[in-house]
Tab-separated table of C-alpha atoms in Angstrom:
chain	number	residue	atom	x	y	z
L	1	MET	CA	100.481	5.911	-37.764
L	2	SER	CA	98.451	8.826	-39.690
L	3	LYS	CA	95.847	6.185	-40.575
L	4	PHE	CA	95.123	6.102	-36.588
L	5	ARG	CA	94.513	9.334	-36.183
L	6	VAL	CA	92.318	8.895	-38.583
L	7	GLN	CA	90.279	6.290	-36.569
L	8	ILE	CA	90.313	8.043	-33.657
L	9	PHE	CA	89.423	11.503	-35.412
L	10	LEU	CA	86.270	9.444	-36.902
L	11	TYR	CA	84.907	7.879	-33.182
L	12	ILE	CA	85.274	11.188	-32.171
L	13	ILE	CA	83.074	12.495	-34.543
L	14	THR	CA	80.117	8.733	-34.373
L	15	ILE	CA	80.640	9.490	-30.569
L	16	LEU	CA	79.135	13.375	-30.884
L	17	LEU	CA	76.809	12.116	-32.862
L	18	VAL	CA	75.089	10.019	-31.084
L	19	SER	CA	75.540	12.505	-27.928
L	20	PHE	CA	73.554	14.504	-30.917
L	21	CYS	CA	71.098	12.559	-31.369
L	22	ILE	CA	69.827	11.643	-27.442
L	23	CYS	CA	69.872	14.746	-26.557
L	24	GLY	CA	66.640	15.253	-29.383
L	25	CYS	CA	66.040	18.654	-31.614
L	26	VAL	CA	66.054	22.227	-31.037
L	27	GLU	CA	62.820	23.996	-31.056
L	28	VAL	CA	62.187	26.691	-33.293
L	29	THR	CA	59.736	29.931	-33.181
L	30	PRO	CA	57.424	29.938	-36.068
L	31	SER	CA	57.740	32.529	-38.724
L	32	SER	CA	55.556	35.478	-38.492
L	33	GLY	CA	51.614	34.740	-39.277
L	34	GLY	CA	52.085	30.981	-38.768
L	35	ASN	CA	49.711	29.622	-35.496
L	36	ASN	CA	49.998	30.640	-32.759
L	37	ALA	CA	53.523	29.109	-30.780
L	38	ASP	CA	51.581	27.452	-28.538
L	39	SER	CA	50.815	24.590	-31.051
L	40	TYR	CA	53.801	24.298	-31.104
L	41	VAL	CA	55.314	23.872	-27.913
L	42	PRO	CA	55.796	20.327	-26.586
L	43	VAL	CA	53.901	18.971	-24.026
L	44	SER	CA	55.971	18.938	-20.939
L	45	GLN	CA	55.777	16.071	-18.648
L	46	GLY	CA	58.688	16.103	-16.460
L	47	ASP	CA	59.089	18.787	-13.183
L	48	GLY	CA	59.174	21.773	-15.362
L	49	ASP	CA	56.104	24.655	-16.057
L	50	ILE	CA	55.403	24.955	-20.083
L	51	LYS	CA	54.592	28.203	-19.137
L	52	ASP	CA	58.195	28.784	-17.317
L	53	MET	CA	59.107	28.461	-21.416
L	54	ILE	CA	57.689	30.536	-22.465
L	55	LYS	CA	57.258	33.377	-20.126
L	56	ASP	CA	61.509	32.779	-20.952
L	57	GLN	CA	61.540	32.883	-25.096
L	58	ASN	CA	58.610	36.700	-24.400
L	59	GLN	CA	61.686	38.288	-22.589
L	60	ALA	CA	64.401	39.766	-24.001
L	61	PRO	CA	68.137	37.598	-23.493
L	62	ALA	CA	69.120	38.741	-19.547
L	63	THR	CA	72.076	39.905	-19.050
L	64	GLN	CA	75.267	38.029	-17.437
L	65	GLU	CA	74.815	39.530	-13.988
L	66	GLN	CA	71.243	38.320	-14.083
L	67	ALA	CA	71.857	35.212	-15.955
L	68	GLN	CA	73.577	33.943	-13.238
L	69	VAL	CA	72.117	33.089	-10.019
L	70	THR	CA	73.087	31.862	-7.402
L	71	PRO	CA	71.548	27.815	-6.210
L	72	GLU	CA	70.058	29.787	-3.165
L	73	GLN	CA	68.150	31.762	-4.613
L	74	SER	CA	64.577	30.552	-6.701
L	75	SER	CA	62.013	31.752	-8.904
L	76	PRO	CA	58.196	33.297	-8.595
L	77	GLU	CA	55.859	30.206	-7.755
L	78	THR	CA	53.316	30.841	-10.604
L	79	VAL	CA	49.455	32.309	-10.054
L	80	LEU	CA	47.451	29.734	-12.250
L	81	PRO	CA	44.286	31.838	-13.600
L	82	PRO	CA	41.228	31.922	-10.884
L	83	ALA	CA	38.783	28.063	-12.153
L	84	GLU	CA	35.501	30.201	-13.682
L	85	ASN	CA	32.911	31.054	-11.110
L	86	GLU	CA	30.648	27.822	-10.676
L	87	SER	CA	25.648	29.564	-10.722
L	88	PHE	CA	24.153	30.052	-7.477
L	89	ILE	CA	22.192	27.247	-7.276
L	90	ARG	CA	18.843	28.182	-4.867
L	91	VAL	CA	18.187	25.770	-1.180
L	92	THR	CA	16.232	25.735	2.060
L	93	PRO	CA	17.970	26.944	5.161
L	94	LYS	CA	18.785	24.743	7.073
L	95	GLU	CA	17.321	27.239	10.296
L	96	TYR	CA	14.433	29.656	11.119
L	97	SER	CA	15.582	30.700	14.613
L	98	GLN	CA	17.964	33.674	13.530
L	99	LEU	CA	14.906	34.805	11.798
L	100	LYS	CA	11.848	34.469	14.255
L	101	GLN	CA	11.295	36.348	16.656
L	102	ASP	CA	8.924	36.351	19.134
L	103	SER	CA	7.217	39.767	19.910
L	104	GLN	CA	7.127	42.846	17.361
L	105	THR	CA	9.460	45.329	18.304
L	106	SER	CA	9.046	49.203	18.264
L	107	TYR	CA	11.892	51.381	18.157
L	108	LEU	CA	10.558	54.521	18.828
L	109	PRO	CA	10.881	56.268	21.176
L	110	TYR	CA	9.174	55.204	25.401
L	111	ASN	CA	5.959	57.802	25.599
L	112	ARG	CA	5.384	58.598	21.980
L	113	PRO	CA	1.832	57.248	20.493
L	114	VAL	CA	2.168	54.526	18.502
L	115	SER	CA	-0.296	53.293	15.573
L	116	THR	CA	-2.641	51.078	17.093
L	117	ASP	CA	-6.323	49.561	15.545
L	118	SER	CA	-8.188	51.872	19.031
L	119	ARG	CA	-6.141	54.747	17.383
L	120	GLU	CA	-8.603	58.186	17.350
L	121	PHE	CA	-8.243	61.025	15.369
L	122	LEU	CA	-9.456	64.754	16.041
L	123	THR	CA	-11.127	66.447	13.341
L	124	ILE	CA	-8.898	70.173	13.721
L	125	TYR	CA	-10.278	71.977	10.894
L	126	GLU	CA	-11.987	71.111	8.216
L	127	ILE	CA	-12.698	71.896	4.512
L	128	LEU	CA	-16.112	70.154	2.924
L	129	ASN	CA	-16.528	70.388	-1.105
L	130	GLN	CA	-14.669	73.535	-2.043
L	131	THR	CA	-14.999	73.886	-5.232
L	132	PHE	CA	-11.655	74.576	-7.558
L	133	ALA	CA	-12.570	76.475	-11.433
L	134	LYS	CA	-9.012	78.450	-11.915
L	135	ASN	CA	-8.532	78.775	-8.597
L	136	ALA	CA	-6.668	78.882	-5.400
L	137	THR	CA	-6.536	79.236	-1.342
L	138	ALA	CA	-4.915	79.744	1.532
L	139	TYR	CA	-4.870	78.725	5.321
L	140	ALA	CA	-1.765	78.872	7.650
L	141	TYR	CA	-1.360	76.555	11.044
L	142	ASN	CA	1.394	76.167	14.027
L	143	LEU	CA	1.527	73.172	14.791
L	144	VAL	CA	2.835	71.935	17.990
L	145	THR	CA	2.118	68.520	18.476
L	146	PRO	CA	3.077	66.477	15.708
L	147	PRO	CA	1.723	64.116	13.540
L	148	LEU	CA	-0.427	66.757	10.843
L	149	TYR	CA	-3.082	64.485	8.766
L	150	ILE	CA	-4.397	65.643	5.871
L	151	GLU	CA	-6.745	63.601	3.556
L	152	LEU	CA	-8.029	64.431	0.318
L	153	GLY	CA	-11.619	63.913	-1.325
L	154	PHE	CA	-12.179	64.564	-4.745
L	155	TYR	CA	-14.746	64.898	-6.360
L	156	PRO	CA	-13.377	65.363	-10.157
L	157	LYS	CA	-15.715	66.836	-12.785
L	158	ILE	CA	-18.223	64.478	-14.978
L	159	VAL	CA	-18.500	64.644	-18.238
L	160	THR	CA	-19.932	62.740	-21.165
L	161	ASP	CA	-19.059	61.069	-23.885
L	162	GLU	CA	-20.885	60.263	-27.165
L	163	GLN	CA	-19.739	58.285	-30.193
L	164	GLU	CA	-21.190	57.521	-32.960
L	165	ILE	CA	-20.758	53.451	-34.886
L	166	TYR	CA	-22.135	52.478	-37.855
L	167	LYS	CA	-23.853	48.797	-38.611
L	168	ARG	CA	-24.889	46.976	-40.576
L	169	THR	CA	-26.442	43.165	-39.547
L	170	GLY	CA	-28.426	41.244	-42.271
L	171	ASP	CA	-30.903	43.794	-43.830
L	172	LYS	CA	-30.783	46.497	-41.152
L	173	GLU	CA	-28.168	48.734	-41.009
L	174	GLY	CA	-27.789	52.352	-39.214
L	175	THR	CA	-25.855	54.751	-36.723
L	176	ILE	CA	-25.405	53.668	-33.404
L	177	LYS	CA	-24.833	55.801	-30.751
L	178	PHE	CA	-22.742	55.282	-27.267
L	179	THR	CA	-22.986	57.234	-24.572
L	180	LYS	CA	-20.081	56.946	-21.398
L	181	THR	CA	-19.868	59.187	-18.086
L	182	ARG	CA	-16.829	60.037	-16.720
L	183	PRO	CA	-14.561	62.103	-14.912
L	184	SER	CA	-13.150	65.240	-17.089
L	185	GLN	CA	-9.457	64.818	-17.886
L	186	ASP	CA	-8.764	69.145	-17.206
L	187	ALA	CA	-9.557	67.566	-14.238
L	188	TRP	CA	-7.146	68.175	-11.315
L	189	PHE	CA	-5.414	69.961	-7.122
L	190	GLU	CA	-2.206	70.010	-5.755
L	191	MET	CA	-1.901	70.968	-2.430
L	192	ARG	CA	1.817	72.104	-1.446
L	193	VAL	CA	2.337	73.035	2.260
L	194	TYR	CA	5.768	75.648	3.796
L	195	ASP	CA	7.532	76.569	6.140
L	196	THR	CA	6.341	79.597	6.783
L	197	LYS	CA	10.063	80.393	8.559
L	198	THR	CA	12.357	79.404	5.955
L	199	ASN	CA	9.436	79.679	3.160
L	200	GLU	CA	11.141	75.397	2.038
L	201	GLU	CA	7.953	73.828	0.112
L	202	ILE	CA	7.997	70.342	2.510
L	203	LEU	CA	5.114	68.113	1.032
L	204	ARG	CA	3.030	68.180	-2.008
L	205	GLU	CA	0.375	65.789	-3.184
L	206	GLY	CA	-3.120	66.326	-5.935
L	207	TYR	CA	-5.111	64.460	-7.963
L	208	GLY	CA	-4.725	64.213	-11.959
L	209	LYS	CA	-1.767	65.928	-13.839
L	210	THR	CA	1.343	63.354	-12.658
L	211	TYR	CA	-0.563	62.363	-9.334
L	212	SER	CA	-2.785	59.254	-9.841
L	213	LEU	CA	-6.312	58.975	-9.584
L	214	THR	CA	-7.246	58.336	-5.966
L	215	ASN	CA	-8.076	60.051	-2.126
L	216	LYS	CA	-5.288	60.743	-0.520
L	217	THR	CA	-4.070	60.931	2.872
L	218	ALA	CA	-0.754	62.907	3.900
L	219	ALA	CA	1.118	63.485	6.772
L	220	ILE	CA	3.135	66.825	8.305
L	221	ARG	CA	5.254	64.305	11.528
L	222	ARG	CA	7.465	67.996	12.573
L	223	ALA	CA	6.236	70.945	14.661
L	224	GLY	CA	6.272	73.973	13.184
L	225	SER	CA	4.330	76.172	11.573
L	226	PHE	CA	2.720	76.164	8.051
L	227	GLN	CA	1.921	77.193	5.197
L	228	PHE	CA	-1.132	75.035	2.838
L	229	ASP	CA	-2.043	76.728	0.084
L	230	PHE	CA	-4.670	74.695	-1.920
L	231	MET	CA	-5.331	74.916	-5.853
L	232	GLY	CA	-7.077	73.328	-8.537
L	233	ASP	CA	-9.335	73.248	-11.716
L	234	ASN	CA	-12.753	71.288	-12.895
L	235	VAL	CA	-12.198	69.272	-9.188
L	236	ALA	CA	-13.817	70.709	-5.678
L	237	ALA	CA	-12.307	68.625	-2.698
L	238	ASP	CA	-12.963	67.428	0.859
L	239	ILE	CA	-10.163	68.524	3.463
L	240	ALA	CA	-10.207	67.558	7.003
L	241	MET	CA	-6.753	68.232	8.958
L	242	LYS	CA	-6.729	65.568	11.482
L	243	ILE	CA	-4.326	64.281	14.660
L	244	PRO	CA	-3.928	61.856	16.782
L	245	VAL	CA	-5.507	61.547	20.367
L	246	ASP	CA	-6.396	59.591	23.801
L	247	SER	CA	-10.238	58.858	24.237
L	248	ALA	CA	-8.994	61.651	27.050
L	249	THR	CA	-8.189	64.009	24.682
L	250	ILE	CA	-11.496	63.562	22.311
L	251	ASP	CA	-13.971	63.884	25.369
L	252	ALA	CA	-11.968	67.024	26.406
L	253	PHE	CA	-12.399	68.639	23.141
L	254	THR	CA	-15.514	67.824	22.797
L	255	ASN	CA	-16.462	69.632	25.633
L	256	VAL	CA	-14.707	72.553	24.848
L	257	SER	CA	-15.725	72.508	21.481
L	258	THR	CA	-19.657	72.487	22.832
L	259	LEU	CA	-18.752	74.945	25.206
L	260	ILE	CA	-17.753	77.530	22.292
L	261	GLY	CA	-20.974	76.390	20.165
L	262	ASP	CA	-22.877	77.151	22.889
L	263	GLU	CA	-21.058	80.395	22.917
L	264	LYS	CA	-21.207	81.468	19.549
L	265	THR	CA	-25.136	80.474	19.204
L	266	ARG	CA	-26.352	82.894	22.725
L	267	SER	CA	-23.671	85.711	20.779
L	268	SER	CA	-25.296	85.488	17.835
L	269	LEU	CA	-28.567	85.715	19.859
L	270	LEU	CA	-30.575	88.525	21.130
L	271	PRO	CA	-29.179	89.897	23.579
L	272	SER	CA	-30.080	89.186	27.437
L	273	VAL	CA	-32.163	92.692	27.802
L	274	PHE	CA	-35.072	90.281	28.931
L	275	LEU	CA	-36.267	90.307	31.922
L	276	LYS	CA	-35.874	87.301	35.046
L	277	GLU	CA	-37.112	85.559	37.530
L	278	ASN	CA	-35.320	87.371	39.808
L	279	ASP	CA	-36.806	90.722	38.469
L	280	LEU	CA	-40.134	89.748	38.993
L	281	GLY	CA	-39.152	88.674	42.857
L	282	GLN	CA	-39.925	86.377	45.591
L	283	GLY	CA	-42.253	83.265	44.692
L	284	TRP	CA	-42.142	83.743	40.442
L	285	GLN	CA	-41.193	81.277	38.460
L	286	THR	CA	-40.938	80.026	34.268
L	287	THR	CA	-43.490	78.352	32.479
L	288	GLY	CA	-44.159	77.535	28.975
L	289	ASP	CA	-42.249	77.408	26.197
L	290	LEU	CA	-39.441	79.878	25.806
L	291	ILE	CA	-38.592	81.186	22.320
L	292	HIS	CA	-35.090	82.801	22.571
L	293	THR	CA	-33.838	83.288	18.478
L	294	PRO	CA	-31.551	86.361	16.807
L	295	VAL	CA	-34.131	89.163	16.292
L	296	ILE	CA	-36.934	87.642	19.309
L	297	TYR	CA	-37.759	86.575	22.392
L	298	SER	CA	-40.604	85.233	24.404
L	299	SER	CA	-41.354	83.271	27.898
L	300	ILE	CA	-44.824	82.613	30.462
L	301	PHE	CA	-43.923	83.795	33.994
L	302	ILE	CA	-46.831	82.287	37.044
L	303	ALA	CA	-46.536	83.527	40.415
L	304	PRO	CA	-48.529	79.616	41.780
L	305	SER	CA	-49.270	81.333	45.040
L	306	SER	CA	-51.317	84.542	42.896
L	307	GLY	CA	-51.953	82.429	40.568
L	308	SER	CA	-50.690	85.748	38.152
L	309	LYS	CA	-49.135	85.002	34.841
L	310	MET	CA	-48.097	87.791	32.752
L	311	THR	CA	-45.572	87.637	29.191
L	312	GLN	CA	-42.835	88.935	27.786
L	313	ASP	CA	-42.503	89.622	24.233
L	314	ILE	CA	-39.732	91.350	22.679
L	315	SER	CA	-38.258	91.668	18.732
L	316	LYS	CA	-35.187	93.244	17.211
L	317	TYR	CA	-36.138	93.980	14.009
L	318	PRO	CA	-33.593	95.335	10.476
L	319	GLY	CA	-34.129	99.190	11.721
L	320	VAL	CA	-35.988	101.569	12.781
L	321	GLN	CA	-39.047	101.798	10.068
L	322	ASP	CA	-39.421	98.296	10.838
L	323	ALA	CA	-40.035	98.874	14.497
L	324	VAL	CA	-42.258	102.897	14.104
L	325	THR	CA	-44.057	100.649	11.490
L	326	ASN	CA	-45.134	97.483	14.376
L	327	TYR	CA	-45.392	99.706	16.958
L	328	GLU	CA	-48.596	101.533	15.093
L	329	GLN	CA	-50.056	97.949	15.008
L	330	THR	CA	-49.520	97.049	17.834
L	331	LYS	CA	-51.786	100.442	18.995
L	332	SER	CA	-54.245	100.061	16.715
L	333	ALA	CA	-55.173	95.960	17.569
L	334	ASN	CA	-55.158	97.300	20.935
L	335	ALA	CA	-57.361	100.828	19.828
L	336	GLY	CA	-60.440	99.835	22.090
L	337	GLU	CA	-58.185	100.224	24.949
L	338	THR	CA	-58.108	102.893	27.799
L	339	GLN	CA	-54.508	103.699	26.415
L	340	VAL	CA	-52.023	106.064	28.081
L	341	SER	CA	-48.757	107.263	27.417
L	342	ILE	CA	-45.223	105.673	29.274
L	343	THR	CA	-41.926	107.008	29.398
L	344	ALA	CA	-39.921	103.563	28.816
L	345	GLY	CA	-38.277	103.818	25.530
L	346	ASP	CA	-38.488	106.585	22.819
L	347	GLU	CA	-42.359	106.173	23.009
L	348	GLY	CA	-44.864	103.978	24.782
L	349	TYR	CA	-48.401	103.284	26.198
L	350	GLY	CA	-49.963	101.158	28.617
L	351	PHE	CA	-53.574	100.087	29.701
L	352	GLU	CA	-55.245	98.528	32.717
L	353	SER	CA	-58.703	96.610	32.796
L	354	ILE	CA	-60.881	94.117	35.634
L	355	ARG	CA	-58.376	90.674	33.240
L	356	LYS	CA	-56.188	92.293	31.018
L	357	THR	CA	-52.630	95.243	32.363
L	358	SER	CA	-49.719	95.376	29.575
L	359	VAL	CA	-47.315	97.999	28.311
L	360	VAL	CA	-46.205	98.419	24.981
L	361	PHE	CA	-42.735	100.805	24.048
L	362	ARG	CA	-40.518	101.383	21.218
L	363	GLN	CA	-36.670	101.263	21.775
L	364	GLY	CA	-34.676	101.935	18.611
L	365	ALA	CA	-35.033	98.650	16.638
L	366	TYR	CA	-36.307	97.006	19.341
L	367	LEU	CA	-39.921	96.613	19.906
L	368	VAL	CA	-41.262	95.172	23.667
L	369	GLN	CA	-44.505	94.257	24.646
L	370	LEU	CA	-45.749	93.254	28.472
L	371	THR	CA	-48.836	91.892	29.025
L	372	SER	CA	-50.748	89.969	31.519
L	373	TYR	CA	-53.687	88.677	31.042
L	374	SER	CA	-55.074	87.410	34.644
L	375	VAL	CA	-57.193	87.343	37.401
L	376	PRO	CA	-55.575	89.379	39.786
L	377	PRO	CA	-54.010	91.299	37.173
L	378	VAL	CA	-50.217	92.302	37.372
L	379	SER	CA	-50.695	95.673	38.770
L	380	PHE	CA	-50.023	98.492	35.376
L	381	ASP	CA	-47.722	100.285	37.826
L	382	GLU	CA	-45.703	96.731	37.716
L	383	LEU	CA	-45.742	96.651	34.205
L	384	LYS	CA	-44.549	100.054	33.725
L	385	ARG	CA	-41.427	99.487	35.945
L	386	LEU	CA	-40.628	96.318	34.310
L	387	ALA	CA	-40.529	98.034	31.207
L	388	THR	CA	-37.725	100.753	32.863
L	389	LEU	CA	-35.852	97.640	33.883
L	390	ILE	CA	-35.691	96.312	29.809
L	391	SER	CA	-35.144	99.712	28.630
L	392	GLY	CA	-32.494	100.999	30.292
L	393	ARG	CA	-30.240	97.118	29.899
L	394	ILE	CA	-31.085	98.393	25.485
L	395	SER	CA	-29.429	101.853	25.975
L	396	GLN	CA	-26.460	99.583	27.878
L	397	LEU	CA	-26.134	97.472	24.941
């Protein structure tokens, strides 16, 4: 009976050993300092994921509650690492229809000027060849209709550099001198524009220092009151302020400018104290050349019906003494005539002959001469009347 039990015990041991061999080996963790644990993980051939195995090993032992997972529960999907980025390769677009435009589009509001090839610019102010030698100037302007373009042209001081080089060629040697002219590196210019209401600097442009060495055009594109400061050294500059306008505005401005210019010219000329055709009466008209400058007025009148002629010569001298001196010279020139004193002006005289009558008077710095040299001449009394008329106009100045 005991022998039978021993056989049964050996049979059970054999079965257990065979089962153990069939189930496989047990995984062990490499000792500290060994190779990476991954190297020791066999490649999985089943449905499981090798990463889950590694993950389970690194985690702490699960509690009893955590180990009890019902069949309905499932572990979350494992997120794989992203694939490596592909390189961008330049290729030809499939079509260009979305990129082409049949006509140019303007994003400016209507009734606003846009840039065209026929655009004209009106110069509203100009400073030419102003020299800057460590000095500054400033101007103020109220811009109502922007934009305002500022054109800047520069003329830096030119300096000459000399360089000597010792040169030997064969049996010849000596010093060669080279000269080179260039703009001075000390030349600079700067324009600063300020809003006069806020004192904010809104624009800065220039030449030299941190600016490029070229002519410039700057623009102010909003209305307001502005101050322009110009400064520099070793440089001269042309500064032109321009606004874009159409041809009609150009014509209108030109006409106004012409009128203003004519008025300025007239205001600088000798005042209108001289005789005109209606002062002499009906039938008289102006003939020959008329001279009108700031100090001289000279004209000739003729009456075609009678053949009479008369000249008027009015001069304004720098001072009264100059007029006195020239007045005395006329008396000496007419010494051969019988001179009669007249009441026109401060002092005056006249004379009358067969072919010539004349009156001469001085009033302040003015010297007036009226002469008739025709046949028949203008009467002496008529000349005195006309002299009194001119004297009254001089008194009103």
